[in-house]
Coordinates of C-alpha atoms in Angstrom, one line a residue:
X180 CA 192.8 184.4 67.5
X181 CA 194.5 181.4 68.9
X182 CA 193.1 178.0 68.0
X183 CA 192.1 175.5 70.6
X184 CA 194.3 172.4 70.3
X185 CA 192.5 169.2 69.6
X186 CA 192.1 166.9 72.6
X187 CA 194.7 164.1 72.9
X188 CA 193.3 160.8 71.7
X189 CA 192.2 158.4 74.5
X190 CA 194.2 155.3 75.2
X191 CA 191.5 153.2 73.5
X192 CA 191.6 155.4 70.4
X193 CA 195.4 155.3 70.3
X194 CA 195.5 151.5 70.6
X195 CA 192.8 151.0 67.9
X196 CA 194.7 153.3 65.5
X197 CA 198.1 151.6 66.3
X198 CA 197.0 148.0 66.0
X199 CA 193.9 148.0 63.7
X200 CA 192.3 144.5 63.2
X201 CA 194.9 142.8 65.4
X202 CA 193.1 144.3 68.4
X203 CA 189.5 143.7 69.5
X204 CA 188.6 146.3 72.2
X205 CA 185.3 146.3 74.0
X206 CA 183.3 149.2 75.4
X207 CA 183.6 151.3 78.6
X208 CA 187.2 150.2 79.3
X209 CA 189.4 152.1 81.7
X210 CA 192.9 152.1 80.2
X211 CA 195.9 154.1 81.2
X212 CA 197.7 156.4 78.8
X213 CA 201.0 154.6 79.4
X214 CA 199.6 151.1 78.8
X215 CA 202.2 149.2 76.6
X216 CA 200.7 146.9 74.0
X217 CA 202.9 145.0 71.6
X218 CA 201.2 142.8 69.0
X219 CA 203.3 140.9 66.5
X220 CA 202.4 139.7 63.0
X221 CA 199.6 137.1 63.1
X222 CA 198.9 137.7 66.7
X223 CA 195.6 139.0 68.3
X224 CA 194.6 140.7 71.5
X225 CA 191.0 140.8 72.6
X226 CA 189.9 143.0 75.5
X227 CA 186.3 142.7 76.7
X228 CA 183.9 145.2 78.0
X229 CA 184.4 147.2 81.2
X230 CA 188.0 146.1 81.6
X231 CA 190.2 148.1 83.9
X232 CA 194.0 148.1 83.5
X233 CA 196.2 150.4 85.7
X234 CA 199.3 152.3 84.8
X235 CA 202.7 150.7 84.1
X236 CA 201.2 147.4 82.7
X237 CA 202.5 145.7 79.6
X238 CA 200.8 143.2 77.3
X239 CA 203.0 141.4 74.7
X240 CA 201.4 139.1 72.1
X241 CA 204.1 137.4 70.1
X242 CA 203.9 136.0 66.6
X243 CA 200.7 134.0 66.0
X244 CA 199.7 134.0 69.7
X245 CA 196.4 135.2 71.3
X246 CA 195.7 137.0 74.5
X247 CA 192.0 137.1 75.5
X248 CA 190.8 139.3 78.4
X249 CA 187.2 138.8 79.3
X250 CA 184.6 141.3 80.4
X251 CA 184.8 143.0 83.8
X252 CA 188.4 142.0 84.4
X253 CA 190.6 144.2 86.6
X254 CA 194.4 144.3 86.1
X255 CA 196.6 146.2 88.6
X256 CA 199.7 148.4 88.2
X257 CA 202.9 147.2 86.6
X258 CA 201.6 143.8 85.6
X259 CA 203.3 142.0 82.7
X260 CA 201.5 139.6 80.4
X261 CA 203.5 137.9 77.6
X262 CA 202.2 135.2 75.3
X263 CA 203.7 133.0 72.6
X264 CA 201.0 130.3 72.7
X265 CA 198.0 132.0 74.4
X266 CA 196.8 133.5 77.6
X267 CA 193.1 133.7 78.5
X268 CA 191.7 135.6 81.5
X269 CA 188.1 134.9 82.2
X270 CA 185.2 137.2 82.9
X271 CA 185.4 138.9 86.3
X272 CA 188.9 137.8 87.1
X273 CA 191.4 140.1 88.8
X274 CA 195.2 140.4 88.7
X275 CA 196.6 142.7 91.4
X276 CA 199.7 144.8 91.1
X277 CA 203.0 143.5 89.7
X278 CA 201.7 140.1 88.6
X279 CA 203.7 138.3 85.9
X280 CA 202.2 135.9 83.3
X281 CA 204.6 134.2 80.9
X282 CA 203.3 131.3 78.8
X283 CA 206.8 130.4 77.5
X284 CA 210.4 129.6 78.5
X285 CA 213.7 129.5 76.8
X286 CA 214.6 126.0 75.7
X287 CA 217.8 124.5 77.2
X288 CA 221.0 125.2 75.3
X289 CA 221.6 121.6 74.1
X290 CA 223.5 120.7 71.0
X291 CA 220.1 119.7 69.5
X292 CA 218.6 123.1 70.1
X293 CA 221.7 125.1 69.2
X294 CA 223.6 123.0 66.7
X295 CA 225.8 126.0 65.6
X296 CA 226.7 127.0 69.2
X297 CA 225.5 130.5 68.5
X298 CA 225.8 132.6 71.7
X299 CA 222.7 134.7 71.7
X300 CA 219.9 134.3 74.3
X301 CA 217.2 133.2 71.8
X302 CA 219.3 130.7 69.8
X303 CA 217.8 127.7 71.6
X304 CA 214.3 128.8 70.8
X305 CA 211.3 128.7 73.0
X306 CA 208.8 126.2 74.4
X307 CA 205.2 127.3 75.3
X308 CA 201.9 126.2 76.7
X309 CA 198.8 128.3 77.4
X310 CA 197.8 130.0 80.6
X311 CA 194.1 129.8 81.4
X312 CA 192.7 131.9 84.3
X313 CA 189.0 131.0 84.7
X314 CA 186.2 133.4 85.5
X315 CA 186.2 135.0 89.0
X316 CA 189.8 133.9 89.9
X317 CA 191.9 136.5 91.9
X318 CA 195.7 136.8 91.8
X319 CA 197.0 138.9 94.7
X320 CA 200.1 141.2 94.5
X321 CA 203.3 139.9 92.9
X322 CA 201.9 136.6 91.8
X323 CA 203.9 134.9 89.0
X324 CA 202.2 132.3 86.7
X325 CA 204.2 129.9 84.6
X326 CA 203.5 128.3 81.2
X327 CA 200.9 125.5 81.0
X328 CA 199.0 126.4 84.2
X329 CA 195.2 126.6 84.6
X330 CA 193.8 128.5 87.5
X331 CA 190.2 127.5 88.3
X332 CA 187.1 129.6 88.7
X333 CA 187.0 131.6 91.9
X334 CA 190.4 130.5 93.0
X335 CA 192.3 132.9 95.2
X336 CA 196.1 133.0 94.9
X337 CA 198.0 134.7 97.8
X338 CA 200.5 137.4 97.4
X339 CA 204.1 136.6 96.2
X340 CA 203.0 133.1 95.1
X341 CA 204.6 131.2 92.2
X342 CA 201.9 129.3 90.3
X343 CA 203.8 126.5 88.6
X344 CA 201.0 123.9 88.6
X345 CA 197.3 124.1 88.0
X346 CA 194.9 125.1 90.8
X347 CA 191.4 123.7 91.2
X348 CA 188.3 126.0 91.2
X349 CA 187.1 127.4 94.6
X350 CA 190.6 127.0 96.1
X351 CA 192.9 129.2 98.2
X352 CA 196.5 128.6 97.2
X353 CA 199.7 130.2 98.6
X354 CA 203.4 129.8 98.6
X355 CA 206.3 128.9 96.3
X356 CA 205.2 126.8 94.5
X357 CA 201.6 127.7 95.1
X358 CA 199.8 124.9 96.8
X359 CA 196.2 124.5 97.9
X360 CA 195.5 125.4 101.6
X361 CA 191.7 125.1 101.6
X362 CA 188.6 125.0 99.5
X363 CA 185.4 126.8 99.8
X364 CA 181.8 126.8 98.5
X365 CA 182.4 128.9 95.4
X366 CA 179.9 131.4 93.9
X367 CA 178.5 130.4 90.5
X368 CA 180.9 131.0 87.7
X369 CA 181.1 129.5 84.2
X370 CA 183.5 126.6 83.8
X371 CA 185.0 127.0 80.3
X372 CA 186.7 124.2 78.3
X373 CA 186.5 121.5 81.0
X374 CA 189.9 119.9 81.4
X375 CA 189.8 116.3 80.3
X376 CA 192.4 113.6 80.9
X377 CA 192.5 110.5 78.8
X378 CA 193.4 107.3 80.7
X379 CA 194.1 104.0 79.1
X380 CA 194.4 100.5 80.6
X381 CA 196.0 97.6 78.8
X382 CA 196.1 94.2 80.5
X383 CA 194.3 91.0 81.4
X384 CA 191.1 90.1 83.2
X385 CA 192.5 91.7 86.4
X386 CA 192.0 95.0 84.6
X387 CA 188.9 94.0 82.6
X388 CA 187.1 92.5 85.6
X389 CA 183.7 91.8 84.0
X390 CA 180.6 91.6 86.2
X391 CA 177.2 90.3 85.1
X392 CA 174.4 92.7 85.8
X393 CA 170.7 93.3 85.8
X394 CA 169.4 96.8 86.2
X395 CA 167.0 95.8 88.9
X396 CA 169.9 94.4 91.0
X397 CA 171.3 97.8 91.5
X398 CA 168.1 99.9 91.8
X399 CA 167.8 100.4 95.5
X400 CA 164.1 101.3 95.3
X401 CA 163.2 98.2 93.3
X402 CA 165.5 95.3 94.4
X403 CA 164.3 91.8 93.5
X404 CA 162.8 89.7 96.2
X405 CA 165.1 87.2 97.9
X406 CA 164.8 83.9 96.1
X407 CA 163.4 85.4 92.9
X408 CA 165.0 85.1 89.5
X409 CA 166.4 87.8 87.3
X410 CA 167.9 87.7 83.8
X411 CA 171.5 88.7 83.2
X412 CA 171.2 91.7 80.9
X413 CA 174.9 92.0 80.1
X414 CA 178.4 92.4 81.5
X415 CA 180.2 95.6 82.4
X416 CA 183.7 96.4 83.7
X417 CA 184.1 96.8 87.4
X418 CA 187.0 95.9 89.7
X419 CA 189.9 98.1 90.7
X420 CA 190.0 100.1 87.4
X421 CA 186.4 101.1 87.8
X422 CA 186.8 102.0 91.5
X423 CA 190.0 104.0 90.8
X424 CA 188.2 106.1 88.2
X425 CA 185.3 106.7 90.6
X426 CA 187.8 107.9 93.2
X427 CA 189.5 110.2 90.8
X428 CA 186.2 111.7 89.7
X429 CA 185.2 112.2 93.3
X430 CA 188.5 113.9 94.2
X431 CA 188.6 116.0 91.0
X432 CA 185.0 116.8 90.1
X433 CA 186.1 119.7 87.9
X434 CA 188.1 117.4 85.7
X435 CA 186.8 115.1 83.0
X436 CA 188.2 111.5 82.7
X437 CA 187.9 109.8 79.4
X438 CA 188.6 106.1 80.1
X439 CA 189.7 103.4 77.6
X440 CA 189.8 100.0 79.4
X441 CA 191.4 97.6 77.0
X442 CA 191.8 94.8 79.5
X443 CA 191.0 91.4 78.0
X444 CA 190.4 88.2 79.9
X445 CA 192.9 85.4 79.1
X446 CA 195.2 87.8 77.2
X447 CA 199.0 87.1 77.0
X448 CA 201.5 89.8 76.3
X449 CA 201.3 88.6 72.7
X450 CA 197.6 89.5 72.6
X451 CA 198.0 92.8 74.5
X452 CA 200.8 93.9 72.1
X453 CA 198.3 93.4 69.3
X454 CA 195.6 95.4 71.2
X455 CA 198.0 98.3 71.7
X456 CA 199.0 98.4 68.0
X457 CA 195.4 98.1 66.9
X458 CA 194.2 100.9 69.2
X459 CA 196.8 103.3 67.8
X460 CA 196.0 102.3 64.2
X461 CA 192.3 102.6 64.5
X462 CA 191.7 105.4 67.1
X463 CA 194.9 107.4 67.1
X464 CA 194.2 108.2 70.8
X465 CA 196.8 110.3 72.7
X466 CA 196.8 109.3 76.3
X467 CA 197.6 111.4 79.4
X468 CA 198.0 108.3 81.5
X469 CA 198.3 104.6 80.7
X470 CA 198.5 101.5 83.0
X471 CA 200.1 98.5 81.4
X472 CA 200.3 95.1 82.9
X473 CA 200.6 91.6 81.6
X474 CA 202.5 88.3 82.2
X475 CA 200.3 86.1 84.3
X476 CA 198.7 84.3 81.4
X477 CA 202.1 84.0 79.6
X478 CA 203.2 81.8 82.5
X479 CA 199.9 80.1 83.3
X480 CA 199.5 78.8 79.8
X481 CA 202.7 76.8 80.1
X482 CA 201.6 75.2 83.3
X483 CA 198.2 74.4 81.7
X484 CA 200.2 72.6 78.9
X485 CA 198.7 75.1 76.4
X486 CA 202.1 75.5 74.8
X487 CA 201.1 77.2 71.6
X488 CA 199.6 80.1 73.7
X489 CA 202.4 80.2 76.3
X490 CA 204.9 83.1 76.0
X491 CA 208.5 82.6 77.2
X492 CA 210.4 85.3 78.9
X493 CA 212.4 86.4 75.9
X494 CA 209.3 86.9 73.8
X495 CA 207.5 88.6 76.7
X496 CA 210.4 91.0 77.0
X497 CA 210.2 91.8 73.3
X498 CA 206.4 92.4 73.6
X499 CA 206.6 94.7 76.6
X500 CA 209.5 96.6 75.1
X501 CA 207.6 97.1 71.8
X502 CA 204.5 98.3 73.7
X503 CA 206.5 100.8 75.7
X504 CA 208.2 102.0 72.5
X505 CA 204.8 102.7 71.0
X506 CA 203.0 104.1 74.0
X507 CA 205.9 106.4 74.8
X508 CA 205.3 108.3 71.6
X509 CA 201.8 109.4 72.5
X510 CA 201.4 109.0 76.3
X511 CA 202.5 111.5 78.9
X512 CA 202.8 109.1 81.8
X513 CA 203.0 105.3 81.7
X514 CA 202.7 103.1 84.8
X515 CA 203.8 99.5 84.3
X516 CA 201.9 97.5 87.0
X517 CA 203.2 94.2 88.2
X518 CA 201.1 91.1 88.1
X519 CA 199.6 89.7 91.3
X520 CA 200.9 86.3 92.3
X521 CA 199.2 83.0 91.8
X522 CA 197.1 81.7 94.7
X523 CA 196.0 78.2 95.6
X524 CA 195.2 77.1 92.1
X525 CA 197.4 74.0 92.2
X526 CA 199.3 72.0 94.8
X527 CA 201.6 74.2 96.9
X528 CA 204.8 73.1 95.2
X529 CA 203.5 73.8 91.7
X530 CA 202.1 77.2 92.8
X531 CA 205.6 78.1 94.2
X532 CA 207.2 77.2 90.9
X533 CA 204.6 79.2 89.0
X534 CA 205.3 82.3 91.2
X535 CA 209.0 81.9 90.9
X536 CA 208.6 82.1 87.1
X537 CA 206.1 84.9 87.2
X538 CA 208.4 87.0 89.4
X539 CA 211.0 86.8 86.6
X540 CA 208.4 88.3 84.2
X541 CA 207.7 91.1 86.7
X542 CA 211.5 91.8 87.0
X543 CA 211.6 92.1 83.2
X544 CA 208.7 94.5 83.3
X545 CA 210.4 96.6 85.9
X546 CA 213.6 96.7 83.8
X547 CA 211.7 97.6 80.6
X548 CA 209.8 100.4 82.5
X549 CA 213.1 101.9 83.8
X550 CA 214.6 101.8 80.3
X551 CA 211.7 103.8 78.9
X552 CA 211.4 106.3 81.6
X553 CA 208.1 104.8 82.7
X554 CA 207.0 104.2 86.3
X555 CA 206.7 100.8 87.9
X556 CA 204.0 99.9 90.4
X557 CA 204.8 96.9 92.5
X558 CA 201.6 95.3 93.7
X559 CA 203.2 91.8 94.2
X560 CA 204.9 92.7 97.5
X561 CA 201.8 94.1 99.4
X562 CA 199.7 91.3 97.9
X563 CA 201.9 88.5 99.2
X564 CA 202.2 90.4 102.6
X565 CA 198.4 90.4 102.9
X566 CA 198.2 86.7 101.7
X567 CA 200.3 85.6 104.7
X568 CA 197.6 86.8 107.1
X569 CA 194.4 86.0 105.2
X570 CA 193.0 82.5 104.9
X571 CA 192.1 81.3 101.4
X572 CA 188.5 81.8 100.3
X573 CA 186.1 78.9 100.7
X574 CA 182.4 78.4 99.8
X575 CA 181.5 79.1 103.4
X576 CA 184.0 82.0 103.9
X577 CA 184.6 83.8 100.6
X578 CA 186.9 86.4 102.0
X579 CA 190.3 85.4 100.5
X580 CA 192.3 87.4 98.0
X581 CA 191.6 85.1 95.0
X582 CA 188.3 83.7 93.8
X583 CA 190.0 80.8 92.0
X584 CA 193.7 81.2 92.5
X585 CA 194.1 83.7 89.6
X586 CA 191.1 86.1 89.5
X587 CA 190.7 88.4 92.5
X588 CA 188.0 88.7 95.1
X589 CA 186.8 92.2 96.1
X590 CA 189.4 92.1 98.9
X591 CA 192.3 91.2 96.6
X592 CA 191.0 93.8 94.1
X593 CA 191.0 96.4 96.9
X594 CA 194.7 95.8 97.6
X595 CA 195.5 96.6 94.0
X596 CA 193.3 99.7 94.2
X597 CA 195.0 101.0 97.3
X598 CA 198.4 100.6 95.7
X599 CA 197.3 102.4 92.6
X600 CA 195.8 105.3 94.6
X601 CA 198.9 105.6 96.8
X602 CA 201.2 105.6 93.7
X603 CA 199.2 108.3 92.0
X604 CA 199.1 110.4 95.2
X605 CA 202.8 110.0 96.1
X606 CA 204.0 110.9 92.7
X607 CA 201.3 113.7 92.3
X608 CA 200.5 112.2 88.9
X609 CA 197.1 113.6 88.2
X610 CA 198.1 116.9 89.8
X611 CA 200.9 117.2 87.3
X612 CA 198.9 116.0 84.3
X613 CA 196.4 118.9 84.7
X614 CA 199.1 121.2 83.4
X615 CA 199.3 121.7 79.6
X616 CA 202.5 120.1 78.3
X617 CA 205.2 122.5 77.1
X618 CA 205.8 122.3 73.3
X619 CA 208.1 124.0 70.8
X620 CA 206.4 127.4 70.3
X621 CA 205.1 126.7 66.7
X622 CA 203.8 123.3 67.8
X623 CA 202.1 124.9 70.8
X624 CA 200.3 127.4 68.5
X625 CA 198.8 124.4 66.6
X626 CA 198.1 122.1 69.5
X627 CA 196.4 124.7 71.7
X628 CA 194.7 126.9 69.1
X629 CA 191.3 125.5 69.9
X630 CA 191.5 127.0 73.4
X631 CA 191.7 130.5 72.0
X632 CA 190.3 130.5 68.5
X633 CA 186.9 131.8 69.5
X634 CA 188.5 134.9 71.0
X635 CA 190.0 136.1 67.7
X636 CA 188.7 136.8 64.2
X637 CA 188.7 133.8 61.8
X638 CA 192.3 132.9 60.8
X639 CA 193.1 133.4 57.1

């Protein structure tokens, strides 16, 4: 008698036998016999329930990294997924044929990265950042996704696109690089690990902009009667900083903005330098974006004859240089914002002298920003241009740019707001900050582990 050969193991059985605890594989998956899975030491691959992967595809999980594929995901033929930090594909997402996801790049062959000059491709090492594809997103044929990118829930990426920057949820994106063409009313889908940007403001009362309030004053259904009295319940921050954050939140509702407004009325650069130092020492906050502005009180104090508080140009330059030195170590993007000019606070000749002096401080701020690779936002020029056409505020007509020659009216504040919004838009600052920063591969494993830890067994 001839014996019947034992049936060949299924792809799932083969993978479980080959990779053991390094692989978590769900139920009812449709996997091809020729699926290539490579899992290095300390790495983990999780594949959820009812996942379909077609022939010719490859999944590489390099040392220490994690790839997590959610339930009901479909992956087409000849797709390549390679992770050194981590790749997460959300529930119900789809990758069509010949997609490519690499969460890492070779570092440049600098003398720092290759001190021995060794001529092998991997000598310079790698930099990495996670790729996150949220639930319900669809990548069409031949889409490539680069390191640090997040593709939002329900997003649809057109064929042959190169996704080198993050894409918002409920968005159609096409092209090289992939850019949004339209948005749509997306079907319900879980939003995982909401992306949050931390934004800091360091400056004077022009940033702080305190406003007294009473709750009844802002409750439309219960406004106080004209002529009645209300009690001031407190003060809160308003002005262009508050309005800018409202604008950002309205334009990017899928993004969280954690705001730290350290503006302080009456502060000189000496004071603000102490605030920057104390903030780092006490909170250790890392910032995605910082606005830094000071100088107006440094000059004003001298003209007020408050000489012990006045800060001359040399000391101002030292302070702003020190602040930029510090902030550069833990801030992704710094915008140094110029001071607005003095208005009719003194006689015209004195105001002209004050503004000549303040312009020198703004020039020093511009130079310091350039030396530190920070951006410089000039609000002085548009402000003076507007001032030529708008009469000063009076008690009867409070429409000028200054309320008292230094502090801004709502109109003056709006000019600063418009310049800040235009600068952010022209330089695509928030758009670029939504990507995860590339880090040396081991640093990336540590920095981004929290995005993937729940998709792998507890690390030992």
